[in-house]
Short mmCIF file of C-alpha atoms in Angstrom, two decimals:
data_model
loop_
_atom_site.label_atom_id
_atom_site.label_comp_id
_atom_site.label_asym_id
_atom_site.label_seq_id
_atom_site.Cartn_x
_atom_site.Cartn_y
_atom_site.Cartn_z
CA MET A 1432 52.10 27.79 22.15
CA SER A 1433 55.26 28.82 21.85
CA GLY A 1434 56.63 27.07 24.89
CA GLN A 1435 54.63 23.82 24.52
CA HIS A 1436 56.67 20.36 24.49
CA PRO A 1437 55.99 18.47 21.59
CA ASP A 1438 55.70 14.89 24.10
CA ASP A 1439 52.37 16.83 25.36
CA ASP A 1440 50.23 16.30 22.03
CA ALA A 1441 51.08 12.70 22.64
CA ALA A 1442 49.88 12.77 26.04
CA LEU A 1443 46.15 14.61 25.20
CA SER A 1444 43.38 11.90 24.45
CA ILE A 1445 40.11 12.26 23.06
CA VAL A 1446 36.63 12.43 24.95
CA GLY A 1447 33.68 11.64 23.45
CA GLN A 1448 30.41 13.44 23.46
CA ARG A 1449 28.25 11.78 26.46
CA HIS A 1450 24.70 11.79 25.54
CA TYR A 1451 22.68 12.13 28.09
CA GLY A 1452 19.59 12.83 27.31
CA ARG A 1453 19.59 10.29 24.08
CA TRP A 1454 20.40 7.62 26.81
CA PHE A 1455 17.32 9.18 29.31
CA SER A 1456 14.30 8.97 26.56
CA ALA A 1457 15.71 5.18 25.45
CA LEU A 1458 15.43 3.94 29.31
CA ILE A 1459 12.05 6.13 29.51
CA VAL A 1460 10.73 4.41 26.37
CA LEU A 1461 12.42 0.87 26.78
CA LEU A 1462 10.35 1.68 30.28
CA ILE A 1463 6.89 1.90 28.50
CA VAL A 1464 7.18 -1.06 26.66
CA GLY A 1465 8.41 -2.82 29.23
CA LEU A 1466 5.32 -1.75 30.87
CA ILE A 1467 3.13 -2.15 27.69
CA ALA A 1468 4.07 -5.52 27.41
CA ASN A 1469 4.13 -7.17 30.26
CA SER A 1470 0.46 -5.61 30.62
CA MET A 1471 -0.81 -7.75 27.74
CA LEU A 1472 0.97 -11.06 28.29
CA HIS A 1473 -0.24 -10.73 31.74
CA ASN A 1474 -3.72 -9.38 31.89
CA PRO A 1475 -5.75 -13.24 31.23
CA ARG A 1476 -8.77 -11.27 29.21
CA PHE A 1477 -6.26 -11.33 26.50
CA GLU A 1478 -7.27 -15.18 26.10
CA TRP A 1479 -3.65 -15.82 24.24
CA SER A 1480 -4.48 -19.43 24.56
CA VAL A 1481 -7.16 -19.01 22.76
CA VAL A 1482 -4.99 -16.43 20.42
CA ALA A 1483 -3.08 -19.41 19.22
CA GLU A 1484 -4.95 -22.27 18.66
CA ASN A 1485 -7.85 -19.84 16.29
CA LEU A 1486 -4.58 -18.84 14.05
CA THR A 1487 -4.21 -21.59 12.23
CA GLU A 1488 -7.91 -21.86 12.31
CA ALA A 1489 -8.98 -23.30 8.76
CA SER A 1490 -11.57 -20.35 8.30
CA ILE A 1491 -9.14 -17.89 9.98
CA LEU A 1492 -6.63 -19.88 7.16
CA ASN A 1493 -9.19 -19.27 4.09
CA GLY A 1494 -10.30 -15.77 4.65
CA VAL A 1495 -6.21 -14.85 4.58
CA VAL A 1496 -6.43 -16.36 0.96
CA MET A 1497 -9.11 -14.61 -0.03
CA THR A 1498 -7.85 -10.83 1.95
CA LEU A 1499 -4.73 -11.86 -0.83
CA LYS A 1500 -6.20 -12.73 -3.37
CA LEU A 1501 -8.85 -9.50 -2.98
CA THR A 1502 -5.09 -7.05 -2.77
CA ALA A 1503 -4.08 -8.84 -5.46
CA ILE A 1504 -6.47 -8.34 -8.54
CA SER A 1505 -6.67 -5.04 -6.90
CA VAL A 1506 -3.89 -4.09 -7.02
CA VAL A 1507 -3.08 -4.80 -10.93
CA PHE A 1508 -5.99 -3.91 -12.07
CA GLY A 1509 -6.38 -0.87 -10.31
CA PHE A 1510 -2.37 0.09 -10.85
CA ALA A 1511 -3.11 -1.73 -15.02
CA GLY A 1512 -5.77 0.70 -14.79
CA GLY A 1513 -4.17 3.76 -12.96
CA VAL A 1514 -1.70 4.25 -15.47
CA LEU A 1515 -4.39 4.84 -18.84
CA LEU A 1516 -5.84 7.20 -16.39
CA ALA A 1517 -2.77 9.16 -15.82
CA LEU A 1518 -1.35 9.16 -19.41
CA MET A 1519 -4.54 10.49 -20.40
CA ARG A 1520 -4.54 13.15 -17.53
CA LEU A 1521 -1.33 13.84 -19.34
CA SER A 1522 -2.47 13.69 -23.59
CA ALA A 1523 -3.56 16.97 -25.76
CA ASN A 1524 -6.29 15.96 -25.86
CA PRO A 1525 -9.50 17.67 -23.71
CA VAL A 1526 -11.70 15.48 -23.60
CA LEU A 1527 -9.44 12.12 -22.43
CA VAL A 1528 -7.80 14.61 -19.86
CA ALA A 1529 -11.75 16.05 -18.63
CA VAL A 1530 -12.98 11.93 -18.22
CA SER A 1531 -10.12 11.04 -16.16
CA TRP A 1532 -10.23 14.34 -14.21
CA PHE A 1533 -12.98 13.33 -13.74
CA TYR A 1534 -13.21 9.71 -13.21
CA THR A 1535 -10.15 11.04 -10.32
CA TRP A 1536 -11.47 13.71 -8.41
CA PHE A 1537 -15.34 11.19 -8.31
CA PHE A 1538 -13.97 8.14 -6.75
CA ARG A 1539 -11.10 9.57 -4.24
CA ALA A 1540 -13.79 11.70 -3.18
CA VAL A 1541 -16.65 8.67 -2.57
CA PRO A 1542 -15.71 6.33 0.88
CA MET A 1543 -14.95 3.27 -0.23
CA LEU A 1544 -17.64 1.27 2.24
CA VAL A 1545 -20.09 3.71 -0.23
CA GLN A 1546 -18.77 2.61 -3.65
CA LEU A 1547 -19.09 -1.17 -1.33
CA PHE A 1548 -22.79 -0.24 -1.02
CA LEU A 1549 -23.10 0.87 -4.12
CA TRP A 1550 -21.61 -1.33 -6.36
CA TYR A 1551 -23.41 -4.80 -3.82
CA ASN A 1552 -26.67 -2.91 -4.72
CA ILE A 1553 -26.75 -2.63 -8.53
CA ALA A 1554 -29.12 -4.98 -9.10
CA ALA A 1555 -31.39 -2.38 -7.50
CA LEU A 1556 -31.24 0.17 -10.83
CA TYR A 1557 -29.94 -2.12 -13.05
CA PRO A 1558 -32.15 -5.49 -12.88
CA ARG A 1559 -31.14 -7.20 -16.38
CA ILE A 1560 -27.32 -6.40 -17.83
CA SER A 1561 -28.01 -7.06 -21.84
CA LEU A 1562 -25.67 -7.31 -24.68
CA TRP A 1563 -26.77 -5.14 -27.89
CA LEU A 1564 -24.67 -5.51 -31.14
CA PRO A 1565 -25.44 -2.56 -34.20
CA PHE A 1566 -27.85 -4.17 -36.62
CA LEU A 1567 -28.77 -7.48 -34.30
CA GLY A 1568 -30.39 -6.09 -31.11
CA GLU A 1569 -30.23 -7.03 -28.09
CA VAL A 1570 -27.32 -11.18 -28.37
CA ALA A 1571 -27.18 -11.20 -24.49
CA SER A 1572 -29.31 -10.64 -21.45
CA ALA A 1573 -28.85 -11.90 -17.70
CA PRO A 1574 -29.41 -10.93 -14.69
CA THR A 1575 -27.61 -8.72 -12.70
CA ASN A 1576 -27.53 -10.93 -9.62
CA THR A 1577 -25.72 -13.66 -11.52
CA ILE A 1578 -23.31 -11.67 -12.98
CA ILE A 1579 -22.42 -9.28 -10.15
CA SER A 1580 -21.55 -11.82 -7.51
CA THR A 1581 -20.36 -10.13 -3.40
CA PHE A 1582 -16.66 -11.26 -4.71
CA SER A 1583 -17.27 -9.02 -8.18
CA ALA A 1584 -19.10 -6.35 -6.32
CA ALA A 1585 -15.93 -6.24 -3.57
CA VAL A 1586 -13.38 -6.16 -7.05
CA ILE A 1587 -15.15 -3.67 -8.81
CA ALA A 1588 -15.40 -1.35 -5.75
CA LEU A 1589 -11.80 -1.66 -5.25
CA VAL A 1590 -10.92 -2.05 -8.70
CA MET A 1591 -12.15 1.93 -9.37
CA HIS A 1592 -11.00 3.18 -6.28
CA GLN A 1593 -7.26 2.14 -6.37
CA SER A 1594 -7.29 3.42 -9.96
CA ALA A 1595 -7.98 6.54 -8.86
CA TYR A 1596 -5.15 6.99 -6.16
CA ALA A 1597 -2.89 4.36 -8.52
CA ALA A 1598 -3.36 7.82 -11.35
CA GLU A 1599 -2.01 10.75 -9.56
CA ILE A 1600 1.00 8.20 -8.03
CA VAL A 1601 1.71 7.53 -11.80
CA ARG A 1602 1.44 10.76 -13.17
CA ALA A 1603 3.10 12.43 -10.57
CA GLY A 1604 5.98 9.85 -10.87
CA ILE A 1605 5.80 9.94 -14.79
CA GLN A 1606 6.03 14.89 -14.98
CA SER A 1607 9.09 14.16 -12.27
CA VAL A 1608 11.40 12.80 -15.13
CA GLY A 1609 13.19 16.01 -16.82
CA SER A 1610 11.89 16.70 -19.93
CA GLY A 1611 15.28 16.97 -21.26
CA GLN A 1612 14.90 13.51 -20.93
CA LEU A 1613 12.50 13.47 -23.56
CA GLU A 1614 14.41 15.85 -26.14
CA ALA A 1615 17.40 13.49 -25.98
CA ALA A 1616 14.98 10.23 -26.71
CA LYS A 1617 13.11 12.02 -29.50
CA ALA A 1618 16.36 13.40 -30.70
CA LEU A 1619 18.07 9.83 -30.92
CA GLY A 1620 14.79 9.29 -33.59
CA TYR A 1621 12.69 6.95 -30.28
CA ARG A 1622 9.17 6.90 -30.61
CA ARG A 1623 6.80 7.75 -28.64
CA GLY A 1624 5.80 3.92 -27.08
CA GLN A 1625 9.88 3.48 -26.45
CA ILE A 1626 9.60 6.50 -25.05
CA LEU A 1627 7.32 6.31 -22.03
CA TRP A 1628 8.53 2.57 -21.92
CA ARG A 1629 12.35 2.71 -22.13
CA VAL A 1630 12.91 6.63 -20.44
CA VAL A 1631 10.07 7.24 -18.72
CA LEU A 1632 9.22 4.80 -17.31
CA PRO A 1633 12.18 3.61 -15.77
CA GLN A 1634 13.26 7.22 -14.22
CA ALA A 1635 9.82 7.80 -12.94
CA MET A 1636 9.44 4.39 -10.94
CA ARG A 1637 12.30 6.25 -8.19
CA THR A 1638 9.15 8.10 -7.41
CA ILE A 1639 6.59 6.14 -7.78
CA LEU A 1640 7.60 3.02 -5.78
CA PRO A 1641 7.84 4.44 -1.90
CA PRO A 1642 4.01 6.02 -2.90
CA ALA A 1643 2.85 2.64 -4.13
CA GLY A 1644 4.56 0.45 -1.81
CA ASN A 1645 2.29 2.38 0.59
CA GLU A 1646 -1.12 2.33 -1.70
CA VAL A 1647 -0.56 -1.28 -1.67
CA ILE A 1648 -0.56 -1.79 1.95
CA GLY A 1649 -3.12 0.55 2.22
CA GLN A 1650 -5.02 -1.16 -0.10
CA LEU A 1651 -5.22 -4.90 1.69
CA LYS A 1652 -6.11 -2.72 4.85
CA THR A 1653 -9.08 -1.82 2.83
CA THR A 1654 -10.50 -5.00 1.48
CA ALA A 1655 -11.62 -5.78 5.03
CA VAL A 1656 -14.74 -3.29 4.09
CA VAL A 1657 -16.06 -6.55 2.59
CA SER A 1658 -16.27 -8.09 5.33
CA VAL A 1659 -19.65 -5.43 5.24
CA ILE A 1660 -21.39 -7.61 2.38
CA ALA A 1661 -20.39 -10.89 3.94
CA LEU A 1662 -17.54 -11.88 2.21
CA GLN A 1663 -15.25 -13.79 4.07
CA ASP A 1664 -12.34 -11.86 3.96
CA VAL A 1665 -9.81 -12.16 7.04
CA LEU A 1666 -11.83 -9.90 9.79
CA TYR A 1667 -15.25 -11.40 8.33
CA SER A 1668 -14.03 -14.65 8.80
CA ALA A 1669 -13.02 -14.06 12.78
CA GLN A 1670 -16.83 -12.56 12.82
CA ILE A 1671 -17.91 -15.32 12.20
CA ILE A 1672 -16.53 -17.76 15.02
CA TYR A 1673 -16.56 -14.71 17.36
CA GLN A 1674 -20.72 -14.86 16.70
CA ARG A 1675 -20.28 -18.17 17.95
CA THR A 1676 -17.88 -18.24 20.94
CA TYR A 1677 -18.65 -14.54 22.23
CA GLU A 1678 -14.72 -14.46 22.12
CA VAL A 1679 -14.32 -11.12 20.34
CA ILE A 1680 -11.31 -10.04 22.23
CA PRO A 1681 -9.00 -12.58 21.09
CA LEU A 1682 -10.33 -13.12 17.66
CA LEU A 1683 -9.91 -10.30 17.24
CA LEU A 1684 -6.06 -10.29 18.35
CA VAL A 1685 -5.58 -13.25 15.35
CA ALA A 1686 -7.22 -11.04 12.92
CA THR A 1687 -4.59 -8.58 13.84
CA LEU A 1688 -2.05 -10.55 13.37
CA TRP A 1689 -3.03 -11.78 10.89
CA TYR A 1690 -2.83 -8.24 9.29
CA LEU A 1691 0.56 -7.67 10.57
CA VAL A 1692 1.96 -10.31 9.28
CA MET A 1693 0.23 -9.90 5.79
CA THR A 1694 1.86 -5.46 5.68
CA SER A 1695 5.43 -7.39 7.11
CA ILE A 1696 5.29 -9.31 4.21
CA LEU A 1697 4.36 -6.32 1.50
CA SER A 1698 6.90 -3.94 3.01
CA ILE A 1699 9.95 -6.05 3.52
CA GLY A 1700 8.82 -6.33 -0.25
CA GLN A 1701 8.69 -2.86 -1.48
CA TYR A 1702 12.03 -2.38 0.19
CA TYR A 1703 14.06 -5.10 -1.92
CA VAL A 1704 11.66 -3.59 -5.08
CA GLU A 1705 12.59 0.35 -3.68
CA ARG A 1706 16.18 -0.49 -3.75
CA TYR A 1707 16.27 -2.71 -7.16
CA PHE A 1708 15.06 0.88 -8.97
CA GLY A 1709 17.36 3.42 -6.77
CA ARG A 1710 19.63 1.66 -7.20
CA GLY A 1711 22.77 3.84 -7.82
CA THR A 1712 22.10 6.24 -5.93
CA GLN A 1713 24.57 7.32 -2.73
CA ALA A 1714 21.44 6.74 -0.42
CA THR A 1715 21.49 3.48 -2.05
CA ARG A 1716 25.04 2.92 -1.92
CA SER A 1717 25.83 4.17 1.87
CA GLY A 1718 23.38 1.57 2.43
CA GLY A 1719 20.59 4.39 3.27
CA TRP A 1720 19.55 7.96 3.85
CA PHE A 1721 20.48 8.46 7.33
CA ARG A 1722 24.20 6.56 6.72
CA SER A 1723 24.64 8.74 3.30
CA ARG A 1724 24.42 11.71 5.52
CA LYS A 1725 26.66 10.73 8.52
CA ALA A 1726 30.84 12.63 8.76
CA PRO A 1727 33.16 11.75 6.75
CA GLN A 1728 35.74 10.19 7.21
CA GLY A 1729 39.17 10.62 7.48
CA GLY A 1730 39.01 14.70 8.54
CA GLU A 1731 37.43 15.79 5.73
CA GLN A 1732 34.66 18.99 6.26
#
């Protein structure tokens, strides 16, 4: 104002906005979390001493190893098959497109547990597996149960299930790359294989990795279904113990804790892999999506 003294501005102070609702909601949430934690720690029916005793029991650790082994095999071969199926789906060959579409549709539609039982009982359809060669006839034959064991049935079911979902993830990532990138690569004289590995996939990884990471974590939890065919994963190992000791809840908590540990490790790995392939983006440079939306400093609007 015209009558205001210049020194009056220096006496003004900036008062921060008080977020009473934010602090109140945080207090309520902390209170609920505290009540739950107190109940879990002081309820004797949880039997935490039994949990601690069995957490590193030999059969439980063997089950953890089996779970990790099934996850690693199904993810590696599942995504390899998914890449192949995605390329078939994007090809100009109508036969390849139809086969890829049918495979993806079928194995996404049939529940994982049903697929597992089908492969476990495949000997009922094909009692023997034979190898035939042209002009030579049958050169080898063996009972199906000797070739497809319990472990093999679980691996086949997990891989075929995983590849169907991986195919859609990879296909979406490839299609996210702009056509201008492909035209530029062709103008530089790149061949089809070079365009795929040097241009398309490095850019598609930013789109592929978030759902792929979630799929890997989901696959680790999906391996728990193999317990129904008596394959000794971490859940089946816990079941064997509590069927003998009748300590059902503590042993289920043991399996739960191990799943929490394994999924947490995978989540950390997913974060660093995504950060590696997402380097150079604004969200990565600023430390995250929420920080990138932070109000600019220095009075900029």
